[in-house]
PDB file of C-alpha atoms in Angstrom:
ATOM      1  CA  MET A   1    -115.612  78.058 -60.595  1.00 98.00           C
ATOM      2  CA  VAL A   2    -117.238  75.555 -58.221  1.00 99.00           C
ATOM      3  CA  VAL A   3    -117.133  71.955 -59.420  1.00 99.00           C
ATOM      4  CA  LEU A   4    -118.661  68.697 -58.178  1.00 99.00           C
ATOM      5  CA  VAL A   5    -117.402  65.314 -59.402  1.00 99.00           C
ATOM      6  CA  THR A   6    -119.321  62.218 -58.336  1.00 99.00           C
ATOM      7  CA  GLY A   7    -117.391  58.982 -57.839  1.00 98.00           C
ATOM      8  CA  GLY A   8    -114.264  61.054 -57.437  1.00 97.00           C
ATOM      9  CA  THR A   9    -111.866  58.683 -55.696  1.00 97.00           C
ATOM     10  CA  ARG A  10    -110.906  56.268 -58.488  1.00 96.00           C
ATOM     11  CA  GLY A  11    -110.194  56.061 -62.183  1.00 96.00           C
ATOM     12  CA  ILE A  12    -111.915  58.639 -64.365  1.00 98.00           C
ATOM     13  CA  GLY A  13    -113.494  60.469 -61.433  1.00 98.00           C
ATOM     14  CA  LYS A  14    -110.164  60.866 -59.671  1.00 98.00           C
ATOM     15  CA  ALA A  15    -108.574  62.105 -62.887  1.00 98.00           C
ATOM     16  CA  CYS A  16    -111.359  64.676 -63.288  1.00 99.00           C
ATOM     17  CA  THR A  17    -110.995  65.819 -59.686  1.00 99.00           C
ATOM     18  CA  ARG A  18    -107.262  66.256 -60.132  1.00 98.00           C
ATOM     19  CA  ALA A  19    -107.652  68.043 -63.485  1.00 99.00           C
ATOM     20  CA  PHE A  20    -110.066  70.643 -62.151  1.00 99.00           C
ATOM     21  CA  CYS A  21    -107.901  71.251 -59.099  1.00 99.00           C
ATOM     22  CA  GLU A  22    -104.840  71.727 -61.290  1.00 98.00           C
ATOM     23  CA  ARG A  23    -106.778  74.477 -63.050  1.00 98.00           C
ATOM     24  CA  GLY A  24    -107.381  76.139 -59.708  1.00 98.00           C
ATOM     25  CA  GLU A  25    -111.098  75.372 -59.517  1.00 99.00           C
ATOM     26  CA  ARG A  26    -112.883  74.946 -56.199  1.00 99.00           C
ATOM     27  CA  THR A  27    -113.607  71.223 -56.427  1.00 99.00           C
ATOM     28  CA  TYR A  28    -115.715  68.798 -54.416  1.00 99.00           C
ATOM     29  CA  PHE A  29    -116.118  65.070 -54.947  1.00 99.00           C
ATOM     30  CA  PHE A  30    -118.744  62.581 -53.811  1.00 99.00           C
ATOM     31  CA  TYR A  31    -117.739  59.065 -52.800  1.00 98.00           C
ATOM     32  CA  ARG A  32    -119.636  56.120 -51.359  1.00 96.00           C
ATOM     33  CA  SER A  33    -117.305  53.406 -50.107  1.00 91.00           C
ATOM     34  CA  ALA A  34    -113.721  54.674 -50.319  1.00 93.00           C
ATOM     35  CA  SER A  35    -111.694  54.444 -47.114  1.00 94.00           C
ATOM     36  CA  SER A  36    -111.058  57.532 -45.041  1.00 94.00           C
ATOM     37  CA  GLU A  37    -107.359  57.145 -45.773  1.00 96.00           C
ATOM     38  CA  THR A  38    -107.981  57.205 -49.532  1.00 96.00           C
ATOM     39  CA  VAL A  39    -110.180  60.279 -49.255  1.00 98.00           C
ATOM     40  CA  ARG A  40    -107.684  62.152 -47.086  1.00 98.00           C
ATOM     41  CA  GLU A  41    -104.881  61.301 -49.518  1.00 98.00           C
ATOM     42  CA  ILE A  42    -106.840  62.728 -52.474  1.00 98.00           C
ATOM     43  CA  GLU A  43    -107.721  65.817 -50.475  1.00 98.00           C
ATOM     44  CA  ARG A  44    -104.048  66.361 -49.584  1.00 98.00           C
ATOM     45  CA  GLU A  45    -102.854  65.765 -53.138  1.00 97.00           C
ATOM     46  CA  THR A  46    -105.420  67.923 -54.893  1.00 98.00           C
ATOM     47  CA  GLY A  47    -106.994  70.335 -52.431  1.00 98.00           C
ATOM     48  CA  ALA A  48    -110.443  68.989 -53.311  1.00 99.00           C
ATOM     49  CA  ILE A  49    -113.043  68.334 -50.610  1.00 98.00           C
ATOM     50  CA  GLY A  50    -114.580  64.872 -50.293  1.00 98.00           C
ATOM     51  CA  MET A  51    -118.140  64.164 -49.156  1.00 98.00           C
ATOM     52  CA  ARG A  52    -119.584  60.707 -48.464  1.00 98.00           C
ATOM     53  CA  VAL A  53    -122.781  60.622 -50.528  1.00 98.00           C
ATOM     54  CA  ASP A  54    -124.505  57.647 -52.150  1.00 98.00           C
ATOM     55  CA  VAL A  55    -125.823  59.078 -55.420  1.00 99.00           C
ATOM     56  CA  ALA A  56    -128.559  56.422 -55.525  1.00 98.00           C
ATOM     57  CA  ASP A  57    -130.083  58.093 -52.449  1.00 98.00           C
ATOM     58  CA  ARG A  58    -131.991  61.126 -53.681  1.00 99.00           C
ATOM     59  CA  GLU A  59    -132.240  62.823 -50.287  1.00 99.00           C
ATOM     60  CA  ALA A  60    -128.532  62.302 -49.580  1.00 99.00           C
ATOM     61  CA  VAL A  61    -127.738  63.874 -52.962  1.00 99.00           C
ATOM     62  CA  ARG A  62    -129.897  66.890 -52.242  1.00 99.00           C
ATOM     63  CA  GLN A  63    -128.341  67.371 -48.835  1.00 99.00           C
ATOM     64  CA  GLY A  64    -124.821  67.028 -50.228  1.00 99.00           C
ATOM     65  CA  ILE A  65    -125.322  69.551 -53.024  1.00 99.00           C
ATOM     66  CA  ASP A  66    -127.159  71.870 -50.650  1.00 99.00           C
ATOM     67  CA  ARG A  67    -124.081  71.903 -48.401  1.00 99.00           C
ATOM     68  CA  ILE A  68    -121.851  72.864 -51.314  1.00 99.00           C
ATOM     69  CA  ILE A  69    -124.177  75.677 -52.357  1.00 99.00           C
ATOM     70  CA  GLU A  70    -124.499  76.944 -48.786  1.00 99.00           C
ATOM     71  CA  ARG A  71    -120.720  77.046 -48.530  1.00 98.00           C
ATOM     72  CA  GLU A  72    -119.874  78.423 -51.981  1.00 99.00           C
ATOM     73  CA  GLY A  73    -123.021  80.256 -53.010  1.00 98.00           C
ATOM     74  CA  ARG A  74    -123.129  78.556 -56.394  1.00 99.00           C
ATOM     75  CA  LEU A  75    -122.424  75.411 -58.427  1.00 99.00           C
ATOM     76  CA  ASP A  76    -120.897  75.839 -61.866  1.00 99.00           C
ATOM     77  CA  VAL A  77    -120.006  72.327 -63.020  1.00 99.00           C
ATOM     78  CA  LEU A  78    -121.433  68.897 -62.255  1.00 99.00           C
ATOM     79  CA  VAL A  79    -119.573  65.834 -63.521  1.00 99.00           C
ATOM     80  CA  ASN A  80    -121.842  62.803 -63.193  1.00 99.00           C
ATOM     81  CA  ASN A  81    -119.189  60.101 -63.080  1.00 99.00           C
ATOM     82  CA  ALA A  82    -120.268  57.647 -60.350  1.00 98.00           C
ATOM     83  CA  GLY A  83    -120.920  54.234 -61.867  1.00 96.00           C
ATOM     84  CA  VAL A  84    -120.804  50.502 -61.282  1.00 95.00           C
ATOM     85  CA  ALA A  85    -120.614  47.521 -63.631  1.00 94.00           C
ATOM     86  CA  LYS A  86    -121.580  43.872 -63.484  1.00 92.00           C
ATOM     87  CA  ILE A  87    -120.578  41.191 -65.972  1.00 92.00           C
ATOM     88  CA  GLY A  88    -122.809  38.160 -66.357  1.00 96.00           C
ATOM     89  CA  LEU A  89    -125.523  36.532 -68.394  1.00 98.00           C
ATOM     90  CA  PHE A  90    -128.728  38.543 -68.640  1.00 98.00           C
ATOM     91  CA  THR A  91    -130.772  35.507 -67.695  1.00 98.00           C
ATOM     92  CA  ASP A  92    -128.762  35.088 -64.476  1.00 98.00           C
ATOM     93  CA  MET A  93    -129.122  38.686 -63.317  1.00 98.00           C
ATOM     94  CA  THR A  94    -130.979  39.138 -60.034  1.00 98.00           C
ATOM     95  CA  GLU A  95    -133.355  41.977 -59.290  1.00 98.00           C
ATOM     96  CA  ALA A  96    -130.952  43.276 -56.647  1.00 98.00           C
ATOM     97  CA  GLU A  97    -128.094  43.390 -59.174  1.00 98.00           C
ATOM     98  CA  TYR A  98    -130.257  45.228 -61.691  1.00 98.00           C
ATOM     99  CA  ARG A  99    -131.477  47.760 -59.151  1.00 98.00           C
ATOM    100  CA  ALA A 100    -127.921  48.402 -57.943  1.00 98.00           C
ATOM    101  CA  LEU A 101    -126.771  49.151 -61.486  1.00 98.00           C
ATOM    102  CA  ARG A 102    -129.729  51.367 -62.241  1.00 98.00           C
ATOM    103  CA  GLY A 103    -129.526  53.102 -58.872  1.00 98.00           C
ATOM    104  CA  THR A 104    -125.965  54.314 -59.308  1.00 98.00           C
ATOM    105  CA  ASN A 105    -125.628  54.648 -63.072  1.00 98.00           C
ATOM    106  CA  LEU A 106    -128.966  56.165 -64.046  1.00 99.00           C
ATOM    107  CA  ASP A 107    -130.935  57.193 -60.956  1.00 99.00           C
ATOM    108  CA  GLY A 108    -127.834  58.766 -59.440  1.00 99.00           C
ATOM    109  CA  THR A 109    -127.186  60.755 -62.604  1.00 99.00           C
ATOM    110  CA  VAL A 110    -130.802  61.946 -62.619  1.00 99.00           C
ATOM    111  CA  PHE A 111    -130.804  62.892 -58.917  1.00 99.00           C
ATOM    112  CA  CYS A 112    -127.551  64.859 -59.122  1.00 99.00           C
ATOM    113  CA  ALA A 113    -128.511  66.590 -62.360  1.00 99.00           C
ATOM    114  CA  GLN A 114    -131.916  67.555 -60.961  1.00 99.00           C
ATOM    115  CA  ARG A 115    -130.567  69.304 -57.868  1.00 99.00           C
ATOM    116  CA  ALA A 116    -127.693  70.890 -59.785  1.00 99.00           C
ATOM    117  CA  ALA A 117    -130.086  72.134 -62.465  1.00 99.00           C
ATOM    118  CA  GLU A 118    -132.223  73.909 -59.876  1.00 99.00           C
ATOM    119  CA  GLN A 119    -129.216  75.985 -58.829  1.00 99.00           C
ATOM    120  CA  MET A 120    -127.830  76.480 -62.330  1.00 99.00           C
ATOM    121  CA  VAL A 121    -131.155  77.755 -63.649  1.00 99.00           C
ATOM    122  CA  LYS A 122    -131.170  80.349 -60.854  1.00 98.00           C
ATOM    123  CA  GLN A 123    -127.642  81.387 -61.872  1.00 98.00           C
ATOM    124  CA  HIS A 124    -128.572  81.286 -65.578  1.00 98.00           C
ATOM    125  CA  SER A 125    -125.313  79.422 -66.124  1.00 99.00           C
ATOM    126  CA  GLY A 126    -123.798  76.016 -65.572  1.00 99.00           C
ATOM    127  CA  ARG A 127    -122.288  72.909 -67.113  1.00 99.00           C
ATOM    128  CA  ILE A 128    -123.488  69.344 -66.614  1.00 99.00           C
ATOM    129  CA  VAL A 129    -121.161  66.668 -67.990  1.00 99.00           C
ATOM    130  CA  ASN A 130    -122.397  63.083 -67.829  1.00 99.00           C
ATOM    131  CA  ILE A 131    -120.042  60.127 -68.088  1.00 99.00           C
ATOM    132  CA  GLY A 132    -121.665  57.448 -70.198  1.00 99.00           C
ATOM    133  CA  SER A 133    -120.019  54.505 -71.941  1.00 98.00           C
ATOM    134  CA  MET A 134    -119.525  53.323 -75.485  1.00 98.00           C
ATOM    135  CA  TRP A 135    -121.664  50.337 -74.446  1.00 97.00           C
ATOM    136  CA  GLY A 136    -124.564  52.764 -74.144  1.00 98.00           C
ATOM    137  CA  LYS A 137    -124.172  53.317 -77.891  1.00 97.00           C
ATOM    138  CA  THR A 138    -123.320  49.818 -79.110  1.00 97.00           C
ATOM    139  CA  GLY A 139    -124.525  47.492 -76.353  1.00 97.00           C
ATOM    140  CA  ALA A 140    -122.343  44.821 -74.760  1.00 95.00           C
ATOM    141  CA  SER A 141    -123.025  41.122 -74.433  1.00 95.00           C
ATOM    142  CA  CYS A 142    -123.008  40.023 -70.780  1.00 94.00           C
ATOM    143  CA  GLU A 143    -123.347  43.668 -69.715  1.00 96.00           C
ATOM    144  CA  VAL A 144    -126.940  44.166 -70.781  1.00 98.00           C
ATOM    145  CA  ALA A 145    -128.191  46.072 -67.743  1.00 98.00           C
ATOM    146  CA  TYR A 146    -125.060  48.227 -67.639  1.00 98.00           C
ATOM    147  CA  SER A 147    -125.483  49.038 -71.338  1.00 98.00           C
ATOM    148  CA  ALA A 148    -129.129  49.920 -70.768  1.00 99.00           C
ATOM    149  CA  THR A 149    -128.325  52.318 -67.930  1.00 99.00           C
ATOM    150  CA  LYS A 150    -125.666  54.046 -70.020  1.00 99.00           C
ATOM    151  CA  ALA A 151    -128.068  54.320 -72.951  1.00 99.00           C
ATOM    152  CA  GLY A 152    -130.365  56.059 -70.493  1.00 99.00           C
ATOM    153  CA  VAL A 153    -127.590  58.537 -69.696  1.00 99.00           C
ATOM    154  CA  ARG A 154    -127.359  59.268 -73.436  1.00 99.00           C
ATOM    155  CA  GLY A 155    -131.072  60.002 -73.653  1.00 99.00           C
ATOM    156  CA  LEU A 156    -131.034  62.090 -70.498  1.00 99.00           C
ATOM    157  CA  THR A 157    -128.195  64.197 -71.878  1.00 99.00           C
ATOM    158  CA  MET A 158    -129.978  65.093 -75.105  1.00 99.00           C
ATOM    159  CA  ALA A 159    -133.373  65.758 -73.542  1.00 99.00           C
ATOM    160  CA  LEU A 160    -132.007  67.781 -70.637  1.00 99.00           C
ATOM    161  CA  ALA A 161    -129.870  69.865 -72.996  1.00 99.00           C
ATOM    162  CA  LYS A 162    -133.040  70.974 -74.757  1.00 99.00           C
ATOM    163  CA  GLU A 163    -134.840  71.752 -71.506  1.00 99.00           C
ATOM    164  CA  LEU A 164    -132.020  73.666 -69.831  1.00 99.00           C
ATOM    165  CA  GLY A 165    -130.603  75.431 -72.879  1.00 99.00           C
ATOM    166  CA  PRO A 166    -132.887  78.489 -72.572  1.00 99.00           C
ATOM    167  CA  SER A 167    -131.583  78.930 -69.009  1.00 99.00           C
ATOM    168  CA  GLY A 168    -127.948  79.111 -70.129  1.00 98.00           C
ATOM    169  CA  VAL A 169    -127.055  75.606 -68.919  1.00 99.00           C
ATOM    170  CA  THR A 170    -125.265  73.118 -71.183  1.00 99.00           C
ATOM    171  CA  VAL A 171    -125.534  69.346 -70.861  1.00 99.00           C
ATOM    172  CA  ASN A 172    -123.109  67.025 -72.635  1.00 99.00           C
ATOM    173  CA  CYS A 173    -121.874  63.453 -72.346  1.00 99.00           C
ATOM    174  CA  VAL A 174    -118.486  61.777 -72.606  1.00 99.00           C
ATOM    175  CA  GLU A 175    -118.589  58.098 -73.572  1.00 99.00           C
ATOM    176  CA  PRO A 176    -115.322  56.363 -72.643  1.00 98.00           C
ATOM    177  CA  GLY A 177    -114.172  53.175 -74.292  1.00 97.00           C
ATOM    178  CA  VAL A 178    -111.945  50.671 -72.536  1.00 95.00           C
ATOM    179  CA  ILE A 179    -109.977  52.776 -70.064  1.00 96.00           C
ATOM    180  CA  ASP A 180    -107.083  51.631 -67.877  1.00 93.00           C
ATOM    181  CA  THR A 181    -108.947  51.762 -64.559  1.00 89.00           C
ATOM    182  CA  ASP A 182    -109.244  49.448 -61.568  1.00 81.00           C
ATOM    183  CA  MET A 183    -112.440  48.036 -63.064  1.00 76.00           C
ATOM    184  CA  ASN A 184    -110.716  46.967 -66.277  1.00 80.00           C
ATOM    185  CA  ARG A 185    -107.506  45.869 -64.571  1.00 80.00           C
ATOM    186  CA  ALA A 186    -109.616  43.123 -63.006  1.00 75.00           C
ATOM    187  CA  LEU A 187    -110.051  41.577 -66.461  1.00 80.00           C
ATOM    188  CA  ASP A 188    -107.772  38.696 -67.369  1.00 84.00           C
ATOM    189  CA  ALA A 189    -104.805  39.364 -69.633  1.00 86.00           C
ATOM    190  CA  ALA A 190    -106.366  37.637 -72.643  1.00 89.00           C
ATOM    191  CA  THR A 191    -109.517  39.752 -72.446  1.00 87.00           C
ATOM    192  CA  ARG A 192    -107.502  42.955 -72.104  1.00 88.00           C
ATOM    193  CA  ALA A 193    -105.394  41.993 -75.116  1.00 91.00           C
ATOM    194  CA  GLU A 194    -108.518  41.243 -77.142  1.00 92.00           C
ATOM    195  CA  LEU A 195    -110.029  44.621 -76.272  1.00 92.00           C
ATOM    196  CA  CYS A 196    -106.821  46.357 -77.327  1.00 94.00           C
ATOM    197  CA  ASP A 197    -106.897  44.476 -80.633  1.00 94.00           C
ATOM    198  CA  GLU A 198    -110.507  45.601 -81.233  1.00 95.00           C
ATOM    199  CA  THR A 199    -109.574  49.234 -80.604  1.00 97.00           C
ATOM    200  CA  PRO A 200    -108.269  50.967 -83.755  1.00 97.00           C
ATOM    201  CA  LEU A 201    -105.632  52.816 -81.705  1.00 98.00           C
ATOM    202  CA  CYS A 202    -104.526  49.414 -80.316  1.00 96.00           C
ATOM    203  CA  ARG A 203    -104.325  50.371 -76.646  1.00 96.00           C
ATOM    204  CA  LEU A 204    -106.398  51.120 -73.571  1.00 95.00           C
ATOM    205  CA  GLY A 205    -107.308  54.718 -72.891  1.00 97.00           C
ATOM    206  CA  LYS A 206    -106.058  56.723 -69.946  1.00 98.00           C
ATOM    207  CA  PRO A 207    -108.350  58.305 -67.325  1.00 98.00           C
ATOM    208  CA  GLU A 208    -106.608  61.617 -68.006  1.00 98.00           C
ATOM    209  CA  GLU A 209    -107.733  61.462 -71.644  1.00 99.00           C
ATOM    210  CA  VAL A 210    -111.349  61.215 -70.537  1.00 99.00           C
ATOM    211  CA  ALA A 211    -110.804  64.039 -68.058  1.00 99.00           C
ATOM    212  CA  ALA A 212    -109.506  66.229 -70.895  1.00 99.00           C
ATOM    213  CA  ALA A 213    -112.817  65.805 -72.721  1.00 99.00           C
ATOM    214  CA  VAL A 214    -114.701  66.676 -69.543  1.00 99.00           C
ATOM    215  CA  LEU A 215    -112.599  69.814 -69.108  1.00 99.00           C
ATOM    216  CA  PHE A 216    -113.488  70.876 -72.638  1.00 99.00           C
ATOM    217  CA  PHE A 217    -117.236  70.560 -72.023  1.00 99.00           C
ATOM    218  CA  ALA A 218    -116.831  72.533 -68.781  1.00 99.00           C
ATOM    219  CA  SER A 219    -114.822  75.303 -70.429  1.00 98.00           C
ATOM    220  CA  GLU A 220    -115.772  78.599 -72.041  1.00 97.00           C
ATOM    221  CA  ALA A 221    -114.636  77.114 -75.360  1.00 98.00           C
ATOM    222  CA  ALA A 222    -117.707  74.824 -75.220  1.00 99.00           C
ATOM    223  CA  GLY A 223    -120.151  77.630 -74.523  1.00 98.00           C
ATOM    224  CA  PHE A 224    -122.106  76.901 -77.728  1.00 99.00           C
ATOM    225  CA  VAL A 225    -121.923  73.105 -77.373  1.00 99.00           C
ATOM    226  CA  THR A 226    -124.804  71.224 -75.774  1.00 99.00           C
ATOM    227  CA  GLY A 227    -126.612  67.914 -76.164  1.00 99.00           C
ATOM    228  CA  GLN A 228    -123.485  66.330 -77.621  1.00 99.00           C
ATOM    229  CA  ILE A 229    -122.027  62.853 -77.107  1.00 99.00           C
ATOM    230  CA  LEU A 230    -118.238  62.644 -77.366  1.00 99.00           C
ATOM    231  CA  GLY A 231    -116.660  59.214 -77.619  1.00 99.00           C
ATOM    232  CA  VAL A 232    -113.233  58.824 -76.036  1.00 99.00           C
ATOM    233  CA  ASP A 233    -112.792  55.226 -77.104  1.00 98.00           C
ATOM    234  CA  GLY A 234    -109.837  54.994 -79.477  1.00 98.00           C
ATOM    235  CA  GLY A 235    -112.260  54.394 -82.341  1.00 98.00           C
ATOM    236  CA  PHE A 236    -113.768  51.242 -80.799  1.00 96.00           C
ATOM    237  CA  ALA A 237    -117.389  52.283 -81.400  1.00 94.00           C
ATOM    238  CA  VAL A 238    -116.894  53.464 -85.000  1.00 91.00           C
TER     239      VAL A 238
END
């Protein structure tokens, strides 16, 4: 199986890259700004192959996926994980900040899914797994634009599942809650404690727990599952 994980050098993306490699899958990951040292370390640890691609750049995405297909002859799984966040008042948000969020979180998901779908339809098989967020379901104060982009990922998942289903391609979405990643480690201790208190399971999630959900959607066991949204949030969004 040939797998592509976007945003594969940190947090959830890195956990997904590692999980697929541990299963013996031929795995590639896109990254935008990670250092060469970080990329080489992941490649050595996992056997995955890193490619510098900005998912917000449609032509770069097409070229990157084309290279994978030329090398492997197919693409079986796309994990649309690349994402960025920005905390701040909606009224203070600049156009540049909004476009950066939309470019990576929503446009990038669309661009990668579009090129992957072209190949998967030809194969009459494939799995697209989008990484959303519980904020795309519930909305988050001071993360309005981020929430909106993740709500867009939700809508994309359901609509694309209907369009690609007749071609044997499934499209599903995993919506993480508060996960112990670099992004959330930047929060102050009081905020982290508050988020844990609001989570029924009373802790932060692990990237590996999100990766496990991704593996399920990519597996044969999920062959009759499409258009679904799976929350991995410790019950936060209930």
